[in-house]
mmCIF file of C-alpha atoms in Angstrom:
data_model
loop_
_atom_site.group_PDB
_atom_site.id
_atom_site.type_symbol
_atom_site.label_atom_id
_atom_site.label_comp_id
_atom_site.label_asym_id
_atom_site.label_seq_id
_atom_site.Cartn_x
_atom_site.Cartn_y
_atom_site.Cartn_z
ATOM 1 C CA UNK K 267 -75.882 208.626 26.872
ATOM 2 C CA UNK K 268 -77.399 207.817 30.034
ATOM 3 C CA UNK K 269 -78.002 210.342 32.832
ATOM 4 C CA UNK K 270 -76.145 209.083 35.843
ATOM 5 C CA UNK K 271 -74.486 211.019 38.987
ATOM 6 C CA UNK K 272 -72.602 209.308 41.754
ATOM 7 C CA UNK K 273 -72.048 210.860 45.108
ATOM 8 C CA UNK K 274 -69.369 209.643 47.499
ATOM 9 C CA UNK K 275 -70.924 209.126 50.623
ATOM 10 C CA UNK K 276 -67.914 207.238 52.475
ATOM 11 C CA UNK K 277 -64.491 206.738 51.334
ATOM 12 C CA UNK K 278 -62.876 205.470 54.128
ATOM 13 C CA UNK K 279 -61.760 201.912 55.104
ATOM 14 C CA UNK K 280 -63.234 199.681 57.437
ATOM 15 C CA UNK K 281 -62.493 201.681 60.529
ATOM 16 C CA UNK K 282 -63.119 205.035 58.908
ATOM 17 C CA UNK K 283 -60.500 208.094 58.838
ATOM 18 C CA UNK K 284 -59.659 209.052 61.765
ATOM 19 C CA UNK K 285 -59.390 205.766 63.305
ATOM 20 C CA UNK K 286 -60.200 205.517 67.045
ATOM 21 C CA UNK K 287 -57.250 206.085 69.280
ATOM 22 C CA UNK K 288 -54.906 207.045 66.373
ATOM 23 C CA UNK K 289 -52.577 210.056 66.693
ATOM 24 C CA UNK K 290 -51.050 209.918 63.098
ATOM 25 C CA UNK K 291 -50.950 213.150 60.904
ATOM 26 C CA UNK K 292 -53.699 211.681 58.643
ATOM 27 C CA UNK K 293 -56.081 211.213 61.666
ATOM 28 C CA UNK K 294 -55.248 214.716 63.213
ATOM 29 C CA UNK K 295 -55.795 216.344 59.967
ATOM 30 C CA UNK K 296 -58.220 219.323 60.015
ATOM 31 C CA UNK K 297 -59.006 219.125 56.145
ATOM 32 C CA UNK K 298 -62.343 218.024 55.783
ATOM 33 C CA UNK K 299 -61.331 215.778 52.885
ATOM 34 C CA UNK K 300 -59.315 213.218 55.581
ATOM 35 C CA UNK K 301 -62.710 212.763 57.540
ATOM 36 C CA UNK K 302 -63.617 209.566 55.827
ATOM 37 C CA UNK K 303 -66.828 207.566 56.755
ATOM 38 C CA UNK K 304 -67.097 203.758 55.831
ATOM 39 C CA UNK K 305 -67.234 203.358 51.889
ATOM 40 C CA UNK K 306 -70.473 203.861 50.201
ATOM 41 C CA UNK K 307 -72.115 205.783 47.227
ATOM 42 C CA UNK K 308 -75.652 207.292 46.108
ATOM 43 C CA UNK K 309 -76.342 206.915 42.477
ATOM 44 C CA UNK K 310 -78.879 208.858 40.515
ATOM 45 C CA UNK K 311 -79.451 207.030 37.428
ATOM 46 C CA UNK K 312 -82.064 207.858 35.145
ATOM 47 C CA UNK K 313 -84.484 208.570 37.422
ATOM 48 C CA UNK K 314 -83.808 205.715 39.869
ATOM 49 C CA UNK K 315 -82.079 206.219 43.210
ATOM 50 C CA UNK K 316 -79.740 203.394 44.053
ATOM 51 C CA UNK K 317 -77.419 203.159 47.215
ATOM 52 C CA UNK K 318 -74.373 201.065 46.965
ATOM 53 C CA UNK K 319 -73.462 199.349 50.315
ATOM 54 C CA UNK K 320 -75.080 200.185 53.692
ATOM 55 C CA UNK K 321 -72.456 200.394 56.076
ATOM 56 C CA UNK K 322 -72.437 201.258 59.922
ATOM 57 C CA UNK K 323 -72.417 205.076 59.041
ATOM 58 C CA UNK K 324 -75.476 204.964 56.754
ATOM 59 C CA UNK K 325 -77.866 206.825 59.176
ATOM 60 C CA UNK K 326 -75.425 209.696 59.391
ATOM 61 C CA UNK K 327 -74.743 209.662 55.618
ATOM 62 C CA UNK K 328 -78.447 209.691 54.686
ATOM 63 C CA UNK K 329 -78.710 212.990 57.327
ATOM 64 C CA UNK K 330 -75.838 214.583 56.017
ATOM 65 C CA UNK K 331 -76.760 214.315 52.393
ATOM 66 C CA UNK K 332 -80.846 214.838 53.200
ATOM 67 C CA UNK K 333 -81.603 211.574 51.322
ATOM 68 C CA UNK K 334 -85.399 211.319 51.688
ATOM 69 C CA UNK K 335 -85.758 208.390 48.874
ATOM 70 C CA UNK K 336 -84.111 205.038 47.951
ATOM 71 C CA UNK K 337 -85.314 202.649 45.092
ATOM 72 C CA UNK K 338 -82.865 200.221 45.885
ATOM 73 C CA UNK K 339 -79.617 198.989 47.619
ATOM 74 C CA UNK K 340 -76.749 197.245 45.962
ATOM 75 C CA UNK K 341 -74.464 195.226 48.168
ATOM 76 C CA UNK K 342 -70.753 194.635 47.050
ATOM 77 C CA UNK K 343 -70.079 191.821 49.609
ATOM 78 C CA UNK K 344 -70.923 190.652 53.154
ATOM 79 C CA UNK K 345 -68.502 192.588 55.090
ATOM 80 C CA UNK K 346 -69.787 194.691 58.023
ATOM 81 C CA UNK K 347 -68.523 197.875 57.016
ATOM 82 C CA UNK K 348 -70.752 197.257 53.805
ATOM 83 C CA UNK K 349 -73.670 195.956 55.541
ATOM 84 C CA UNK K 350 -73.844 197.030 59.124
ATOM 85 C CA UNK K 351 -76.485 200.148 58.584
ATOM 86 C CA UNK K 352 -79.251 197.919 57.024
ATOM 87 C CA UNK K 353 -81.468 197.888 60.194
ATOM 88 C CA UNK K 354 -81.645 201.647 59.749
ATOM 89 C CA UNK K 355 -83.564 201.493 56.590
ATOM 90 C CA UNK K 356 -86.482 201.243 58.888
ATOM 91 C CA UNK K 357 -86.782 204.907 58.427
ATOM 92 C CA UNK K 358 -87.371 204.600 54.897
ATOM 93 C CA UNK K 359 -90.062 202.011 55.536
ATOM 94 C CA UNK K 360 -91.934 204.432 57.880
ATOM 95 C CA UNK K 361 -91.783 207.394 55.727
ATOM 96 C CA UNK K 362 -91.983 206.076 52.301
ATOM 97 C CA UNK K 363 -94.415 203.206 53.293
ATOM 98 C CA UNK K 364 -92.543 200.731 51.256
ATOM 99 C CA UNK K 365 -90.212 197.703 51.432
ATOM 100 C CA UNK K 366 -86.503 198.310 50.438
ATOM 101 C CA UNK K 367 -85.195 196.128 47.263
ATOM 102 C CA UNK K 368 -81.710 194.828 48.242
ATOM 103 C CA UNK K 369 -79.681 193.181 45.463
ATOM 104 C CA UNK K 370 -76.668 190.938 46.043
ATOM 105 C CA UNK K 371 -74.954 187.414 45.479
ATOM 106 C CA UNK K 372 -76.467 184.538 47.122
ATOM 107 C CA UNK K 373 -73.684 183.944 49.856
ATOM 108 C CA UNK K 374 -74.237 187.776 50.922
ATOM 109 C CA UNK K 375 -77.991 186.931 51.307
ATOM 110 C CA UNK K 376 -77.173 183.887 53.436
ATOM 111 C CA UNK K 377 -74.899 186.042 55.613
ATOM 112 C CA UNK K 378 -77.898 188.655 56.007
ATOM 113 C CA UNK K 379 -80.224 185.904 57.134
ATOM 114 C CA UNK K 380 -77.759 185.159 59.875
ATOM 115 C CA UNK K 381 -76.919 188.485 60.960
ATOM 116 C CA UNK K 382 -80.477 189.897 60.505
ATOM 117 C CA UNK K 383 -82.627 187.028 61.197
ATOM 118 C CA UNK K 384 -85.557 188.947 62.574
ATOM 119 C CA UNK K 385 -85.858 190.645 59.129
ATOM 120 C CA UNK K 386 -86.429 187.436 57.594
ATOM 121 C CA UNK K 387 -88.815 185.845 60.247
ATOM 122 C CA UNK K 388 -92.273 184.659 59.177
ATOM 123 C CA UNK K 389 -93.979 186.415 62.012
ATOM 124 C CA UNK K 390 -91.798 189.579 62.452
ATOM 125 C CA UNK K 391 -90.895 191.504 65.641
ATOM 126 C CA UNK K 392 -93.165 194.992 64.949
ATOM 127 C CA UNK K 393 -90.909 197.491 63.683
ATOM 128 C CA UNK K 394 -88.345 195.143 61.839
ATOM 129 C CA UNK K 395 -87.034 196.187 58.763
ATOM 130 C CA UNK K 396 -88.991 195.228 55.585
ATOM 131 C CA UNK K 397 -86.626 194.155 52.723
ATOM 132 C CA UNK K 398 -86.863 192.366 49.420
ATOM 133 C CA UNK K 399 -83.712 190.554 48.693
ATOM 134 C CA UNK K 400 -83.081 189.820 45.173
ATOM 135 C CA UNK K 401 -80.149 187.411 44.309
ATOM 136 C CA UNK K 402 -77.678 188.506 41.481
ATOM 137 C CA UNK K 403 -75.261 186.683 39.361
ATOM 138 C CA UNK K 404 -72.425 188.011 37.200
ATOM 139 C CA UNK K 405 -74.756 189.121 34.606
ATOM 140 C CA UNK K 406 -76.521 192.326 33.773
ATOM 141 C CA UNK K 407 -79.781 192.855 35.574
ATOM 142 C CA UNK K 408 -82.587 195.356 36.011
ATOM 143 C CA UNK K 409 -83.150 197.534 38.915
ATOM 144 C CA UNK K 410 -86.653 199.088 39.004
ATOM 145 C CA UNK K 411 -88.008 202.196 40.986
ATOM 146 C CA UNK K 412 -90.077 201.341 43.948
ATOM 147 C CA UNK K 413 -93.431 203.026 42.638
ATOM 148 C CA UNK K 414 -94.970 199.507 42.326
ATOM 149 C CA UNK K 415 -94.052 198.257 45.819
ATOM 150 C CA UNK K 416 -96.981 197.198 48.018
ATOM 151 C CA UNK K 417 -98.028 199.851 50.658
ATOM 152 C CA UNK K 418 -96.758 199.287 53.929
ATOM 153 C CA UNK K 419 -99.590 199.817 56.633
ATOM 154 C CA UNK K 420 -98.558 200.178 59.980
ATOM 155 C CA UNK K 421 -100.750 198.239 62.583
ATOM 156 C CA UNK K 422 -99.622 198.836 66.432
ATOM 157 C CA UNK K 423 -98.416 195.654 68.313
ATOM 158 C CA UNK K 424 -98.465 193.768 64.876
ATOM 159 C CA UNK K 425 -96.075 195.762 62.641
ATOM 160 C CA UNK K 426 -96.550 196.378 58.993
ATOM 161 C CA UNK K 427 -99.343 194.861 56.704
ATOM 162 C CA UNK K 428 -98.691 194.806 52.726
ATOM 163 C CA UNK K 429 -101.494 196.423 50.653
ATOM 164 C CA UNK K 430 -101.438 195.798 46.964
ATOM 165 C CA UNK K 431 -101.566 198.835 45.033
ATOM 166 C CA UNK K 432 -102.553 199.238 41.248
ATOM 167 C CA UNK K 433 -99.843 198.743 39.125
ATOM 168 C CA UNK K 434 -98.308 202.008 37.472
ATOM 169 C CA UNK K 435 -95.518 202.703 34.854
ATOM 170 C CA UNK K 436 -91.998 202.457 36.748
ATOM 171 C CA UNK K 437 -88.609 203.661 35.607
ATOM 172 C CA UNK K 438 -85.887 201.104 35.477
ATOM 173 C CA UNK K 439 -82.192 200.873 34.601
ATOM 174 C CA UNK K 440 -79.724 198.033 33.471
ATOM 175 C CA UNK K 441 -76.769 197.485 35.859
ATOM 176 C CA UNK K 442 -73.729 195.673 34.890
ATOM 177 C CA UNK K 443 -71.805 193.876 37.753
ATOM 178 C CA UNK K 444 -67.956 193.732 37.565
ATOM 179 C CA UNK K 445 -66.861 190.622 39.373
ATOM 180 C CA UNK K 446 -63.502 190.784 41.447
ATOM 181 C CA UNK K 447 -61.947 189.020 44.608
ATOM 182 C CA UNK K 448 -61.262 190.439 48.041
ATOM 183 C CA UNK K 449 -58.685 188.016 48.794
ATOM 184 C CA UNK K 450 -56.523 186.331 46.107
ATOM 185 C CA UNK K 451 -56.247 182.821 48.145
ATOM 186 C CA UNK K 452 -59.386 182.814 49.899
ATOM 187 C CA UNK K 453 -61.335 183.950 47.134
ATOM 188 C CA UNK K 454 -63.886 186.214 48.637
ATOM 189 C CA UNK K 455 -66.303 187.327 45.891
ATOM 190 C CA UNK K 456 -67.120 190.941 45.519
ATOM 191 C CA UNK K 457 -69.284 192.845 43.096
ATOM 192 C CA UNK K 458 -68.572 196.314 41.503
ATOM 193 C CA UNK K 459 -71.264 198.104 39.338
ATOM 194 C CA UNK K 460 -71.455 199.893 36.284
ATOM 195 C CA UNK K 461 -74.158 202.722 35.739
ATOM 196 C CA UNK K 462 -73.977 203.684 32.360
ATOM 197 C CA UNK K 463 -70.565 205.316 31.796
ATOM 198 C CA UNK K 464 -69.680 205.277 35.564
ATOM 199 C CA UNK K 465 -68.431 202.366 37.316
ATOM 200 C CA UNK K 466 -68.020 202.013 41.252
ATOM 201 C CA UNK K 467 -65.533 199.306 42.292
ATOM 202 C CA UNK K 468 -64.189 198.772 45.791
ATOM 203 C CA UNK K 469 -62.661 196.039 48.041
ATOM 204 C CA UNK K 470 -60.851 194.046 45.403
ATOM 205 C CA UNK K 471 -57.197 193.069 44.851
ATOM 206 C CA UNK K 472 -57.825 190.863 41.808
ATOM 207 C CA UNK K 473 -59.734 191.183 38.908
ATOM 208 C CA UNK K 474 -60.021 188.310 36.074
ATOM 209 C CA UNK K 475 -59.133 189.555 32.658
ATOM 210 C CA UNK K 476 -62.412 188.956 30.990
ATOM 211 C CA UNK K 477 -64.361 191.349 33.608
ATOM 212 C CA UNK K 478 -62.222 194.540 31.814
ATOM 213 C CA UNK K 479 -64.267 194.205 28.733
ATOM 214 C CA UNK K 480 -67.178 195.397 30.870
ATOM 215 C CA UNK K 481 -65.129 198.634 31.655
ATOM 216 C CA UNK K 482 -64.369 199.931 28.264
ATOM 217 C CA UNK K 483 -65.845 203.452 27.411
ATOM 218 C CA UNK K 484 -66.237 204.928 30.984
ATOM 219 C CA UNK K 485 -66.254 208.423 31.975
ATOM 220 C CA UNK K 486 -65.388 207.672 35.516
ATOM 221 C CA UNK K 487 -64.291 204.613 37.585
ATOM 222 C CA UNK K 488 -63.258 204.058 41.078
ATOM 223 C CA UNK K 489 -61.122 201.420 42.739
ATOM 224 C CA UNK K 490 -60.024 200.691 46.385
ATOM 225 C CA UNK K 491 -56.339 201.478 47.734
ATOM 226 C CA UNK K 492 -55.521 201.476 51.502
ATOM 227 C CA UNK K 493 -51.784 202.015 51.526
ATOM 228 C CA UNK K 494 -48.745 202.071 49.012
ATOM 229 C CA UNK K 495 -47.395 198.738 49.744
ATOM 230 C CA UNK K 496 -49.074 195.336 48.756
ATOM 231 C CA UNK K 497 -51.995 194.271 51.116
ATOM 232 C CA UNK K 498 -53.598 190.783 51.436
ATOM 233 C CA UNK K 499 -57.183 192.118 50.415
ATOM 234 C CA UNK K 500 -57.036 195.386 48.702
ATOM 235 C CA UNK K 501 -55.049 197.215 45.854
ATOM 236 C CA UNK K 502 -51.650 198.762 46.664
ATOM 237 C CA UNK K 503 -51.227 202.276 45.297
ATOM 238 C CA UNK K 504 -49.056 200.969 42.175
ATOM 239 C CA UNK K 505 -51.802 198.385 41.581
ATOM 240 C CA UNK K 506 -54.614 200.915 41.742
ATOM 241 C CA UNK K 507 -52.625 203.130 39.218
ATOM 242 C CA UNK K 508 -52.040 199.888 37.003
ATOM 243 C CA UNK K 509 -55.948 199.378 37.029
ATOM 244 C CA UNK K 510 -56.710 202.956 36.204
ATOM 245 C CA UNK K 511 -54.213 202.872 33.117
ATOM 246 C CA UNK K 512 -55.721 199.487 31.865
ATOM 247 C CA UNK K 513 -59.266 200.935 32.056
ATOM 248 C CA UNK K 514 -58.553 203.962 30.520
ATOM 249 C CA UNK K 515 -61.532 206.203 31.942
ATOM 250 C CA UNK K 516 -61.673 209.876 31.301
ATOM 251 C CA UNK K 517 -61.420 210.298 35.294
ATOM 252 C CA UNK K 518 -60.334 207.617 38.004
ATOM 253 C CA UNK K 519 -60.806 207.854 41.661
ATOM 254 C CA UNK K 520 -59.258 205.995 44.522
ATOM 255 C CA UNK K 521 -61.540 205.190 47.309
ATOM 256 C CA UNK K 522 -61.664 203.013 50.631
ATOM 257 C CA UNK K 523 -58.742 204.966 51.844
ATOM 258 C CA UNK K 524 -57.025 204.391 54.940
ATOM 259 C CA UNK K 525 -54.840 206.466 57.227
ATOM 260 C CA UNK K 526 -51.850 204.421 55.941
ATOM 261 C CA UNK K 527 -51.847 206.616 52.760
ATOM 262 C CA UNK K 528 -50.911 210.453 53.058
ATOM 263 C CA UNK K 529 -53.241 213.296 53.528
ATOM 264 C CA UNK K 530 -55.514 213.918 50.811
ATOM 265 C CA UNK K 531 -53.774 217.179 49.654
ATOM 266 C CA UNK K 532 -50.545 215.335 49.631
ATOM 267 C CA UNK K 533 -51.659 212.130 47.989
ATOM 268 C CA UNK K 534 -53.692 214.292 45.328
ATOM 269 C CA UNK K 535 -50.580 216.130 44.399
ATOM 270 C CA UNK K 536 -48.628 213.290 43.523
ATOM 271 C CA UNK K 537 -51.353 211.310 41.282
ATOM 272 C CA UNK K 538 -51.047 211.487 37.389
ATOM 273 C CA UNK K 539 -53.186 213.370 35.473
ATOM 274 C CA UNK K 540 -56.939 212.123 35.503
ATOM 275 C CA UNK K 541 -56.401 210.220 38.749
ATOM 276 C CA UNK K 542 -58.007 211.607 41.827
ATOM 277 C CA UNK K 543 -58.376 210.805 45.723
ATOM 278 C CA UNK K 544 -62.202 210.716 46.327
ATOM 279 C CA UNK K 545 -63.575 212.213 49.336
ATOM 280 C CA UNK K 546 -66.843 212.349 51.332
ATOM 281 C CA UNK K 547 -69.520 214.386 49.400
ATOM 282 C CA UNK K 548 -67.786 214.504 46.259
ATOM 283 C CA UNK K 549 -69.965 214.204 43.095
ATOM 284 C CA UNK K 550 -68.931 212.881 39.707
#
């Protein structure tokens, strides 16, 4: 069995919990499990360190968990609460002296080129983030450790120069994408990811039947849920529970949680056996 561990870095919806200006019981809760940063996860998979989504809380999440190394970033889709922290990977460029490998669908890459045009420029502004963006499709792909990445050498006033290093043996893992839709009508494509016997899915409200074949035999699975009642782009609580029953994983975790659901302790108490409410900092 593959050696895989997942840490929830953030389990909140796009506005986080508490939400700015809100005075509801959830936003006023003193339970640390009700303090939710934007959704993201850190995966340690057979010696390869992978970040899933890089939202606007990325900097604080890295500092809180004392993360000092990343091999790759996998993006689920193009929304800002999942991509808004990508400029801050500059810290890893500087300290690890390597570019960051980013994996995403083609439409996400095109969105990044618009929002972070300076990172794709032929002549970059000194200090711009160094990325290698890899386009993925709905089929298994390999993620490598960054041991063979070129060394970034800083030159004042110019930026980074890339120096080729001797090839060394690198670790690699196979990742299985799980395709879903973030909007049933507008058909916004989203990728979840399976790492060994753990699958991380978020921001979906429709998953085609054939994708469930990829979710068999899981130890743990996650899905998004923002409120009890139907939502135009997320699963309701009943829909999330139906998804968990169909997958049949040993343990199931609700993430991307909004303040529209009850406080953590109340919601956890009403869920069936084997279903849990994820919270920031939880390891599985």
